[in-house]
Short mmCIF file of C-alpha atoms and ligand atoms in Angstrom, two decimals:
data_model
loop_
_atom_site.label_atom_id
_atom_site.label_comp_id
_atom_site.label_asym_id
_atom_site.label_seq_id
_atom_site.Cartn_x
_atom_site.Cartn_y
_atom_site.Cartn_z
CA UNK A 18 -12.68 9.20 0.81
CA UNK A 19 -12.22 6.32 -1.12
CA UNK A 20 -11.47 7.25 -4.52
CA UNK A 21 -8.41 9.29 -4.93
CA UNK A 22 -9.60 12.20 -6.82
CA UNK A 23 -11.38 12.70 -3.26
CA UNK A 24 -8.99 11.73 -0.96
CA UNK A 25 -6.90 14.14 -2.86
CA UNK A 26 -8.57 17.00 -2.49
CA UNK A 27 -9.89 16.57 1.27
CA UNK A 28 -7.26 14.42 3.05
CA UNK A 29 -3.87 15.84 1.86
CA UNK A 30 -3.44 18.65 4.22
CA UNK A 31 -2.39 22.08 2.00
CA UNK A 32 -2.23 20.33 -1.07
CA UNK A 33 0.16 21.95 -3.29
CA UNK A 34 -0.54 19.60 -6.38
CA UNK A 35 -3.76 20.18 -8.51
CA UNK A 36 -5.63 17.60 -10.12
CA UNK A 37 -4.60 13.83 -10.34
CA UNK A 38 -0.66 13.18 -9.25
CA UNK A 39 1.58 12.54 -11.92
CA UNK A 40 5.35 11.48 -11.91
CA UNK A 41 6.00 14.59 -13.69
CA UNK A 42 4.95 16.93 -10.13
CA UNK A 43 7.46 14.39 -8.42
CA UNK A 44 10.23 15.32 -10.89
CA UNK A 45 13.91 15.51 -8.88
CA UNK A 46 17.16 16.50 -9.09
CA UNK A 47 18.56 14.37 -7.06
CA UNK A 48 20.19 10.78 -8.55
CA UNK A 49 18.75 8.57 -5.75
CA UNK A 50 15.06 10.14 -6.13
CA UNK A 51 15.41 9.54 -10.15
CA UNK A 52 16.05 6.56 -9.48
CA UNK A 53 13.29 5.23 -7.47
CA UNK A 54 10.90 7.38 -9.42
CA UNK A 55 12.21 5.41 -12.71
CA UNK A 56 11.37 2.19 -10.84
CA UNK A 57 8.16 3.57 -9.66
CA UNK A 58 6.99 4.36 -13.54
CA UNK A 59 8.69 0.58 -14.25
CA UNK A 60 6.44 -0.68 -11.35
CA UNK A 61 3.40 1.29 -13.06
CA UNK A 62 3.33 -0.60 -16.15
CA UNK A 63 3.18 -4.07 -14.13
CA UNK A 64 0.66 -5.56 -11.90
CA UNK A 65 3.49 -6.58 -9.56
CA UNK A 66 3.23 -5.46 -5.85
CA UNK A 67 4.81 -2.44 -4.29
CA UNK A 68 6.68 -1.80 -1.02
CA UNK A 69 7.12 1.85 -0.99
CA UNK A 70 9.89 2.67 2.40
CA UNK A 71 11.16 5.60 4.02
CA UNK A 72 10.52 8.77 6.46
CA UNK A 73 7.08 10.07 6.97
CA UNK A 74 6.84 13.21 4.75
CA UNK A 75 8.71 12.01 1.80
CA UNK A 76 6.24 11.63 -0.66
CA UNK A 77 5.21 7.88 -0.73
CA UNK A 78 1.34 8.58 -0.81
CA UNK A 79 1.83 10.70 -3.83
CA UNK A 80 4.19 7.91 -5.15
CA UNK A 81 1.67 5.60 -4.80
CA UNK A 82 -0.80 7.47 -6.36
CA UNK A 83 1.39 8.54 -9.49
CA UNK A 84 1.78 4.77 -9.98
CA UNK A 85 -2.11 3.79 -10.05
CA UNK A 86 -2.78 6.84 -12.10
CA UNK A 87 0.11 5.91 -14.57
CA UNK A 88 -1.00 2.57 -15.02
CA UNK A 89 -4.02 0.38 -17.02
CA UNK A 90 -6.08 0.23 -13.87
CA UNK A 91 -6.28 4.00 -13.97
CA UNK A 92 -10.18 4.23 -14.67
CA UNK A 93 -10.36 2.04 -11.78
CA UNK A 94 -10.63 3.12 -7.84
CA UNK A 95 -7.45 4.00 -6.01
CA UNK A 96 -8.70 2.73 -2.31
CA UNK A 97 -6.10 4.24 0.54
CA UNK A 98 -6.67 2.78 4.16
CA UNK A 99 -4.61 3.90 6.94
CA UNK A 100 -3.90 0.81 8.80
CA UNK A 101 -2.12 2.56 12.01
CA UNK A 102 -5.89 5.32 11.97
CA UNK A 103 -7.90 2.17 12.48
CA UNK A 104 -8.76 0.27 15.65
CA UNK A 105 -7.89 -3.06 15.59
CA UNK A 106 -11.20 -4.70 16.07
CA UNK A 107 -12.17 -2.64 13.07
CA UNK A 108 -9.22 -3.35 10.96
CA UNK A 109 -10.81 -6.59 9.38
CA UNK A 110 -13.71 -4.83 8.95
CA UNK A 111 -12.63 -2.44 6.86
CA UNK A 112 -10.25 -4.26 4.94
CA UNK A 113 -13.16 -6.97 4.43
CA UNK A 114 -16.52 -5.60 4.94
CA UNK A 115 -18.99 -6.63 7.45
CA UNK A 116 -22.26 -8.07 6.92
CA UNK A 117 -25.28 -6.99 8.24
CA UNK A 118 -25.80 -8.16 12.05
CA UNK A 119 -21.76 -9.24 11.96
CA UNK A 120 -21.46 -6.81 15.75
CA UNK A 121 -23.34 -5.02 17.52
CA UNK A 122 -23.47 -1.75 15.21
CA UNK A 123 -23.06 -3.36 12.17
CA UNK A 124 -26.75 -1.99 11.15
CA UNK A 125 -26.11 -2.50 7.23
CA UNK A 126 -23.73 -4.74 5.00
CA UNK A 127 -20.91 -2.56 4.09
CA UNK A 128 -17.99 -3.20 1.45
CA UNK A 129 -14.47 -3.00 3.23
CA UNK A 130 -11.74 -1.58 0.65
CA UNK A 131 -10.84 -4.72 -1.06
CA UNK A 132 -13.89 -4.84 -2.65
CA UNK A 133 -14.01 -1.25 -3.16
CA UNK A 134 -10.43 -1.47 -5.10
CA UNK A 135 -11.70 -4.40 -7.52
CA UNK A 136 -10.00 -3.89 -10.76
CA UNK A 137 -7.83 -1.09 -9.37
CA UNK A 138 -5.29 -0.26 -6.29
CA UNK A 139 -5.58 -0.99 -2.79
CA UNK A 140 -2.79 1.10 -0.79
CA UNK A 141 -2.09 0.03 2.33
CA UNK A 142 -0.44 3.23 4.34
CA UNK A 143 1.50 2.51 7.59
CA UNK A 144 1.49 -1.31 6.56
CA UNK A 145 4.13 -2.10 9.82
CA UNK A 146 1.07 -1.30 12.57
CA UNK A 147 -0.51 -3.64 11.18
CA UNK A 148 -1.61 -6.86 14.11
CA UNK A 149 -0.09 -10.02 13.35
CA UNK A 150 -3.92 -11.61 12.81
CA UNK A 151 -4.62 -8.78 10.25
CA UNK A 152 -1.69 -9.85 8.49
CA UNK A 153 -2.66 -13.30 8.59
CA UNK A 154 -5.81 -12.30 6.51
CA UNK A 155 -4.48 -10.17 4.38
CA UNK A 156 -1.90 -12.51 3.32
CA UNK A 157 -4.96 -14.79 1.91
CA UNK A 158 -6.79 -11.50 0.22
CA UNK A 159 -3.56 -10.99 -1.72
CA UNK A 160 -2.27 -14.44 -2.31
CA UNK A 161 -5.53 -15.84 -3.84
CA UNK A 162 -7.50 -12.82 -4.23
CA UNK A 163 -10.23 -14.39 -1.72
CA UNK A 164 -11.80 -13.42 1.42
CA UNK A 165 -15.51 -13.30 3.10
CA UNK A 166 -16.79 -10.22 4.48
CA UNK A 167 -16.74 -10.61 8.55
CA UNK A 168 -20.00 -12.67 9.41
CA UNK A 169 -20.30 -13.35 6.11
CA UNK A 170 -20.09 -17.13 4.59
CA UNK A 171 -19.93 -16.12 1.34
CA UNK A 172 -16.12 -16.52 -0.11
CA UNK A 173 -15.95 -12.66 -2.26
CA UNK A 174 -12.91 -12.21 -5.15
CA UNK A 175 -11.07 -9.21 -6.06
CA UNK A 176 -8.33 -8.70 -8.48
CA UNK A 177 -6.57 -5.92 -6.60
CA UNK A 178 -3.02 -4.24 -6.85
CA UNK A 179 -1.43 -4.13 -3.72
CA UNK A 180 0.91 -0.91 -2.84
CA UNK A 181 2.21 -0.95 1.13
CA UNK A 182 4.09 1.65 2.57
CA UNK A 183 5.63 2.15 5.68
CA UNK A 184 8.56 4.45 7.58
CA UNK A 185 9.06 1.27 9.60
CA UNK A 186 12.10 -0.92 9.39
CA UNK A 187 10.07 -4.02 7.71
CA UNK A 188 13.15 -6.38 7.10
CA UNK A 189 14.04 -5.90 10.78
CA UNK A 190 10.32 -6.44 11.57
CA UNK A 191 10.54 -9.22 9.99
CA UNK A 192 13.82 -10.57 11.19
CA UNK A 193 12.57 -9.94 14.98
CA UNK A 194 9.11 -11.84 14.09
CA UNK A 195 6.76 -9.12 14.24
CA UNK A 196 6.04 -9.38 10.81
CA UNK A 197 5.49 -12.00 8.83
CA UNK A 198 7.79 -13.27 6.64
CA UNK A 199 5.45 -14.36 3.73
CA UNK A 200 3.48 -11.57 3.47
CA UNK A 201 7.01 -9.57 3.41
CA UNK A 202 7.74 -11.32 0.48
CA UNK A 203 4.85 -11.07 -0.99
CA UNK A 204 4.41 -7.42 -0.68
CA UNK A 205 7.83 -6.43 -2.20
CA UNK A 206 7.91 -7.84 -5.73
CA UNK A 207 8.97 -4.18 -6.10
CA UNK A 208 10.66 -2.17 -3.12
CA UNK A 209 11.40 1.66 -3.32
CA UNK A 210 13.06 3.36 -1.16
CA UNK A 211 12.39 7.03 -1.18
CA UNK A 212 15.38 9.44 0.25
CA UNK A 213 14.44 11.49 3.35
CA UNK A 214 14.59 15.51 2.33
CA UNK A 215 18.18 16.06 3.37
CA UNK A 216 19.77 13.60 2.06
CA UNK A 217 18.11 15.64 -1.32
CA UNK A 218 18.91 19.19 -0.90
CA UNK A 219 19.31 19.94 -4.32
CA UNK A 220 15.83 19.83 -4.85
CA UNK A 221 14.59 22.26 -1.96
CA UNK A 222 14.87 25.74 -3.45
CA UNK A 223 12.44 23.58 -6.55
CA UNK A 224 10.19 22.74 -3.99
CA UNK A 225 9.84 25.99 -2.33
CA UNK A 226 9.25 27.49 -5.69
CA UNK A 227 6.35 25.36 -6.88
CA UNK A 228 4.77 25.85 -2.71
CA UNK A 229 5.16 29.57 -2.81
CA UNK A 230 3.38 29.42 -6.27
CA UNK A 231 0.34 27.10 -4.91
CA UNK A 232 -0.03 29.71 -1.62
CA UNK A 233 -0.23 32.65 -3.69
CA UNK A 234 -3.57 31.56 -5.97
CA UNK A 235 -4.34 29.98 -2.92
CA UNK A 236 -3.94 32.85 -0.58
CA UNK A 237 -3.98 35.71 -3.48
CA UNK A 238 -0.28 36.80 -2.72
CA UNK A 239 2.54 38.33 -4.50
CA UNK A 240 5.42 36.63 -3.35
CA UNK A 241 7.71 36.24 -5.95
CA UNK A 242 10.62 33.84 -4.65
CA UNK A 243 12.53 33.53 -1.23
CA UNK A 244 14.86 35.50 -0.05
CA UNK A 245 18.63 34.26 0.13
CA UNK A 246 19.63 33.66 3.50
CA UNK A 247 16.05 32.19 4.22
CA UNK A 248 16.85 29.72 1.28
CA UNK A 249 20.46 29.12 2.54
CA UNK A 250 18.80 28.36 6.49
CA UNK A 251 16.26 25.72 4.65
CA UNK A 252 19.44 24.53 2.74
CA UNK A 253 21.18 23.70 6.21
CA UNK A 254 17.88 22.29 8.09
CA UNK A 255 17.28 19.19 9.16
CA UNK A 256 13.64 18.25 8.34
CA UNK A 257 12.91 15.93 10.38
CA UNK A 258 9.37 15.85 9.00
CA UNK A 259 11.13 15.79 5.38
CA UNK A 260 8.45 17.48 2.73
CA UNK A 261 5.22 17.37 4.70
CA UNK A 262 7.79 19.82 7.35
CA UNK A 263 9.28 22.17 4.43
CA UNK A 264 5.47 22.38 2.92
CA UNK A 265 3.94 23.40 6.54
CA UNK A 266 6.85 25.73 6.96
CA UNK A 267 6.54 27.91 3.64
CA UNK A 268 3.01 27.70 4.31
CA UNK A 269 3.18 29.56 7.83
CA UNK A 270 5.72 31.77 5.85
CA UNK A 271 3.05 32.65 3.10
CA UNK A 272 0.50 33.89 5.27
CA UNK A 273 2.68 36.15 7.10
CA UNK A 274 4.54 37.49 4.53
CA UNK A 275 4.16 41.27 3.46
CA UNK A 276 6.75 41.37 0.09
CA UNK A 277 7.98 40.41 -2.67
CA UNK A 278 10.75 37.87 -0.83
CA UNK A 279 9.93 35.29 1.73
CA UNK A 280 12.15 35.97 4.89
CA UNK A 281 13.39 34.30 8.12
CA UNK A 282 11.13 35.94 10.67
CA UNK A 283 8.40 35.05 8.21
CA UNK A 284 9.34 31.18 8.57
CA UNK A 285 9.25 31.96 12.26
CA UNK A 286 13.00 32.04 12.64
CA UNK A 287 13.99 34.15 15.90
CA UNK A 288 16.34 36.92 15.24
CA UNK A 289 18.74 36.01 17.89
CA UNK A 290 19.29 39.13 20.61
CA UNK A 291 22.48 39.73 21.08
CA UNK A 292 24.40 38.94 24.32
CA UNK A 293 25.65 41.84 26.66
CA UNK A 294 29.44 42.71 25.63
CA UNK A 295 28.67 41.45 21.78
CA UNK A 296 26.29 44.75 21.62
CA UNK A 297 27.00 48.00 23.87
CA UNK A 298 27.35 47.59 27.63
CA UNK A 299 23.19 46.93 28.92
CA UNK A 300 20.45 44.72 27.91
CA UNK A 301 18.79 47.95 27.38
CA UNK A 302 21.25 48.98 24.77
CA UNK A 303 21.41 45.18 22.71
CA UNK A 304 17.61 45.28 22.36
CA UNK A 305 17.37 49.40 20.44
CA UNK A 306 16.57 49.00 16.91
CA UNK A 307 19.61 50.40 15.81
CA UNK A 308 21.91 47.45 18.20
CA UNK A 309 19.34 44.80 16.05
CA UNK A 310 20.29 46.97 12.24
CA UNK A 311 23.69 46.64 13.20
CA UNK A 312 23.90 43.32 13.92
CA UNK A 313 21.93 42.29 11.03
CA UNK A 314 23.62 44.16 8.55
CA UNK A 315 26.83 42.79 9.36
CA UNK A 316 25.42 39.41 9.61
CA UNK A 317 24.32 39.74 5.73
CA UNK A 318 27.50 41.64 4.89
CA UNK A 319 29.20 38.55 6.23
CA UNK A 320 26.89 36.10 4.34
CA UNK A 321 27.44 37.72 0.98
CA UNK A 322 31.62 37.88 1.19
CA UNK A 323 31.55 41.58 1.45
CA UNK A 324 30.08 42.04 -1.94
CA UNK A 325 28.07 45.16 -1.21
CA UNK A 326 25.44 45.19 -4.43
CA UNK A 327 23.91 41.40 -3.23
CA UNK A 328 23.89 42.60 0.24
CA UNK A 329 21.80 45.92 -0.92
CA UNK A 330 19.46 43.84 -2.84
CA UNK A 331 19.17 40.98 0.57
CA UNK A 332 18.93 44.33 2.79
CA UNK A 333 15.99 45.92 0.28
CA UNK A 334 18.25 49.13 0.57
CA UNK A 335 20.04 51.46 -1.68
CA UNK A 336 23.47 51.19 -2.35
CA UNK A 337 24.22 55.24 -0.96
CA UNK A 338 21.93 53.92 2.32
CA UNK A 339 24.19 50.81 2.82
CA UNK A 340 27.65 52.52 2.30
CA UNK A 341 26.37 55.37 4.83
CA UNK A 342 25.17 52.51 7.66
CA UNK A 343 28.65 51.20 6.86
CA UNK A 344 29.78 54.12 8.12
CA UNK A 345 27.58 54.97 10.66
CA UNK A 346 28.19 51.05 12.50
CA UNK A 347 31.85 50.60 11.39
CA UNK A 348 30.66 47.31 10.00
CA UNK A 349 33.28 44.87 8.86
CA UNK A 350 33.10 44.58 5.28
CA UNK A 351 35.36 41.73 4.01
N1 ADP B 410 7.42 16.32 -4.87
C1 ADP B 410 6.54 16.95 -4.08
N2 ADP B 410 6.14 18.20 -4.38
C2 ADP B 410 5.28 18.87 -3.58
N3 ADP B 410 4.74 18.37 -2.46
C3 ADP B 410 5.11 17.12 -2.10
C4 ADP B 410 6.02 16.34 -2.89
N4 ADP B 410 6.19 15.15 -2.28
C5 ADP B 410 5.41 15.18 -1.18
N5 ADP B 410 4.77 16.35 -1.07
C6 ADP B 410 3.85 16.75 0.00
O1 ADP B 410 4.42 16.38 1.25
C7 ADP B 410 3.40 15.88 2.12
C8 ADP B 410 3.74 14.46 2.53
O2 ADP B 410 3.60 13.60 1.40
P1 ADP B 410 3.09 12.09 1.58
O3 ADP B 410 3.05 11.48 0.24
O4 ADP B 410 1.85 12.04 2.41
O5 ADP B 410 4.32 11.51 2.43
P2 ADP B 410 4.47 10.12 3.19
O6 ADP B 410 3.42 9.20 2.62
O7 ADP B 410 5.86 9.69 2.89
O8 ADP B 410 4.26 10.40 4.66
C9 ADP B 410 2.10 15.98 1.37
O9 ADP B 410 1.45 17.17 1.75
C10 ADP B 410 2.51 16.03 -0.08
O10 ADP B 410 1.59 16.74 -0.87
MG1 MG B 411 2.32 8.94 5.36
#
């Protein structure tokens, strides 16, 4: 899992990129994105280090990536390590290497990702869990590029690029002492900040597009687009979970879905039932298919303005059959 083309392909859940990450697949609409994807190429083209911040599920492992692949240490290994996955008594380890007899275990000398990154780019994912002694070593790794393996004597170099990333509030880590100041500093000749997914909304209906494209080689489907109002829910949503949340939703949504258009109950929406009084007189009554057609119809008539031909095409029903439910409801049309 060390090199990225593998770590691509086998630790990114329902990858939706192919091949090696470029800053073209991260292309956005969206000012503050351009931005920090502009700094990110900038940031490519130096050796300086990177502090990528903001929400899980934002993209800062594939910003990471597009900067190693976009820059001269590109033939060389991309080495992730996920410093909140690792136990803390193997941290060191792992960052270091261990030699042979170092624990109890430790049947071989192994090479800890430093190494591993010589010449390339070490990324250090969730650096804020990382224990105070960790930091402490790490600190000496990146200032001077020297460290020994644990139970080793031997002093080993690498000249590594260093890319941490974090959701964490670092600068109020720092400020409350539970992270240290000079590795801080040292880790954020370059800071990004990447926008969580509302705060860029203009670039969801792109996103969708390109992840309904992906699922349908990927799960041989025909699923042209997504349907209006499904788009115009997504639009309002909060995403807590920001891309890696949209992704596993329109994934879900793929598998289910039977046509051309992507809908709400295929994203797992509930169709709400209608309370007693808002739909004939019984429970009974609210939940016949007809109480359900009703509603809905006059929930898309509402959502298109009254404009008949958009609700037709939303409704997947002639124009004649529309006018005639119309009718048949006394719908509202506005
Ligand atoms: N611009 C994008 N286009 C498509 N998928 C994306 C994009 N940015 C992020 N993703 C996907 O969202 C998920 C989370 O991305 P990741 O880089 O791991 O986020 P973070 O490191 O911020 O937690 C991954 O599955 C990734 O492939
Ligand atoms: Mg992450």
């Amino acid at each position: 899992m060390d090199d990225f083309r593998k770590a691509d392909s086998h630790t990114i859940p329902g990858k939706f990129i192919k091949g090696l990450i470029a800053f073209e697949h991260l292309a956005s609409c969206n000012e503050d994105m351009q931005r920090c994807i502009e700094l990110a190429q900038a940031a490519s083209q130096t050796t300086a280090s990177v502090l990528i911040l903001g929400e899980s599920g934002t993209g800062k492992n594939l910003i990471a990536q597009a900067i190693h692949n976009a820059s001269t240490r590109s033939e060389f290994p991309c080495v992730t390590l996920n410093c909140s996955a690792i136990p803390e008594n193997l941290l060191e380890s792992e960052l270091f290497g261990h030699d042979r007899g170092a624990f109890t275990g430790a049947e071989r000398t192994r090479r800890g990702k430093f190494e591993l990154a010589d010449g390339g780019t070490l990324i250090l994912d969730e650096i804020g869990e990382m224990s105070q002694i960790a930091q402490a070593k790490v600190l000496r790794a990146v200032e001077y590029g020297q460290f020994e393996r644990v139970g080793g004597e031997q002093t080993l170099r690498a000249d590594v690029r260093i890319i941490a990333i974090t959701n964490r509030d670092l600068p109020a880590m720092v400020a409350e002492g539970r992270f240290r100041e000079d590795l801080f500093y040292r880790l954020n000749e370059i800071t990004l900040q990447v926008p969580p997914l509302r705060q860029r909304r203009e670039d969801i209906k792109q996103l969708i597009e390109n992840m309904v494209q992906e699922c349908n080689q990927k799960f041989n489907k025909h699923v042209e687009s997504i349907s209006q109002i499904a788009l115009d829910y997504l639009m309002r949503y909060d995403f807590t979970g920001n891309i890696r949340e949209l992704k596993s939703l329109i994934k879900r949504a793929m598998t289910v879905a039977k046509g051309e258009l992507l809908w709400l109950e295929d994203l797992g929406m509930r169709v709400e039932v209608p309370t007693e009084g808002e739909m004939g007189s019984s429970p009974e009554e609210a939940f016949a298919l007809a109480a359900i057609e009703k509603r809905h119809i006059q929930q898309v008539l509402d959502y298109t303005r009254g404009n008949k031909k958009r609700a037709s095409e939303i409704l997947q029903i002639s124009r004649p059959t529309l006018d005639r439910k119309i009718k048949i409801y006394t719908l509202r049309v506005q």
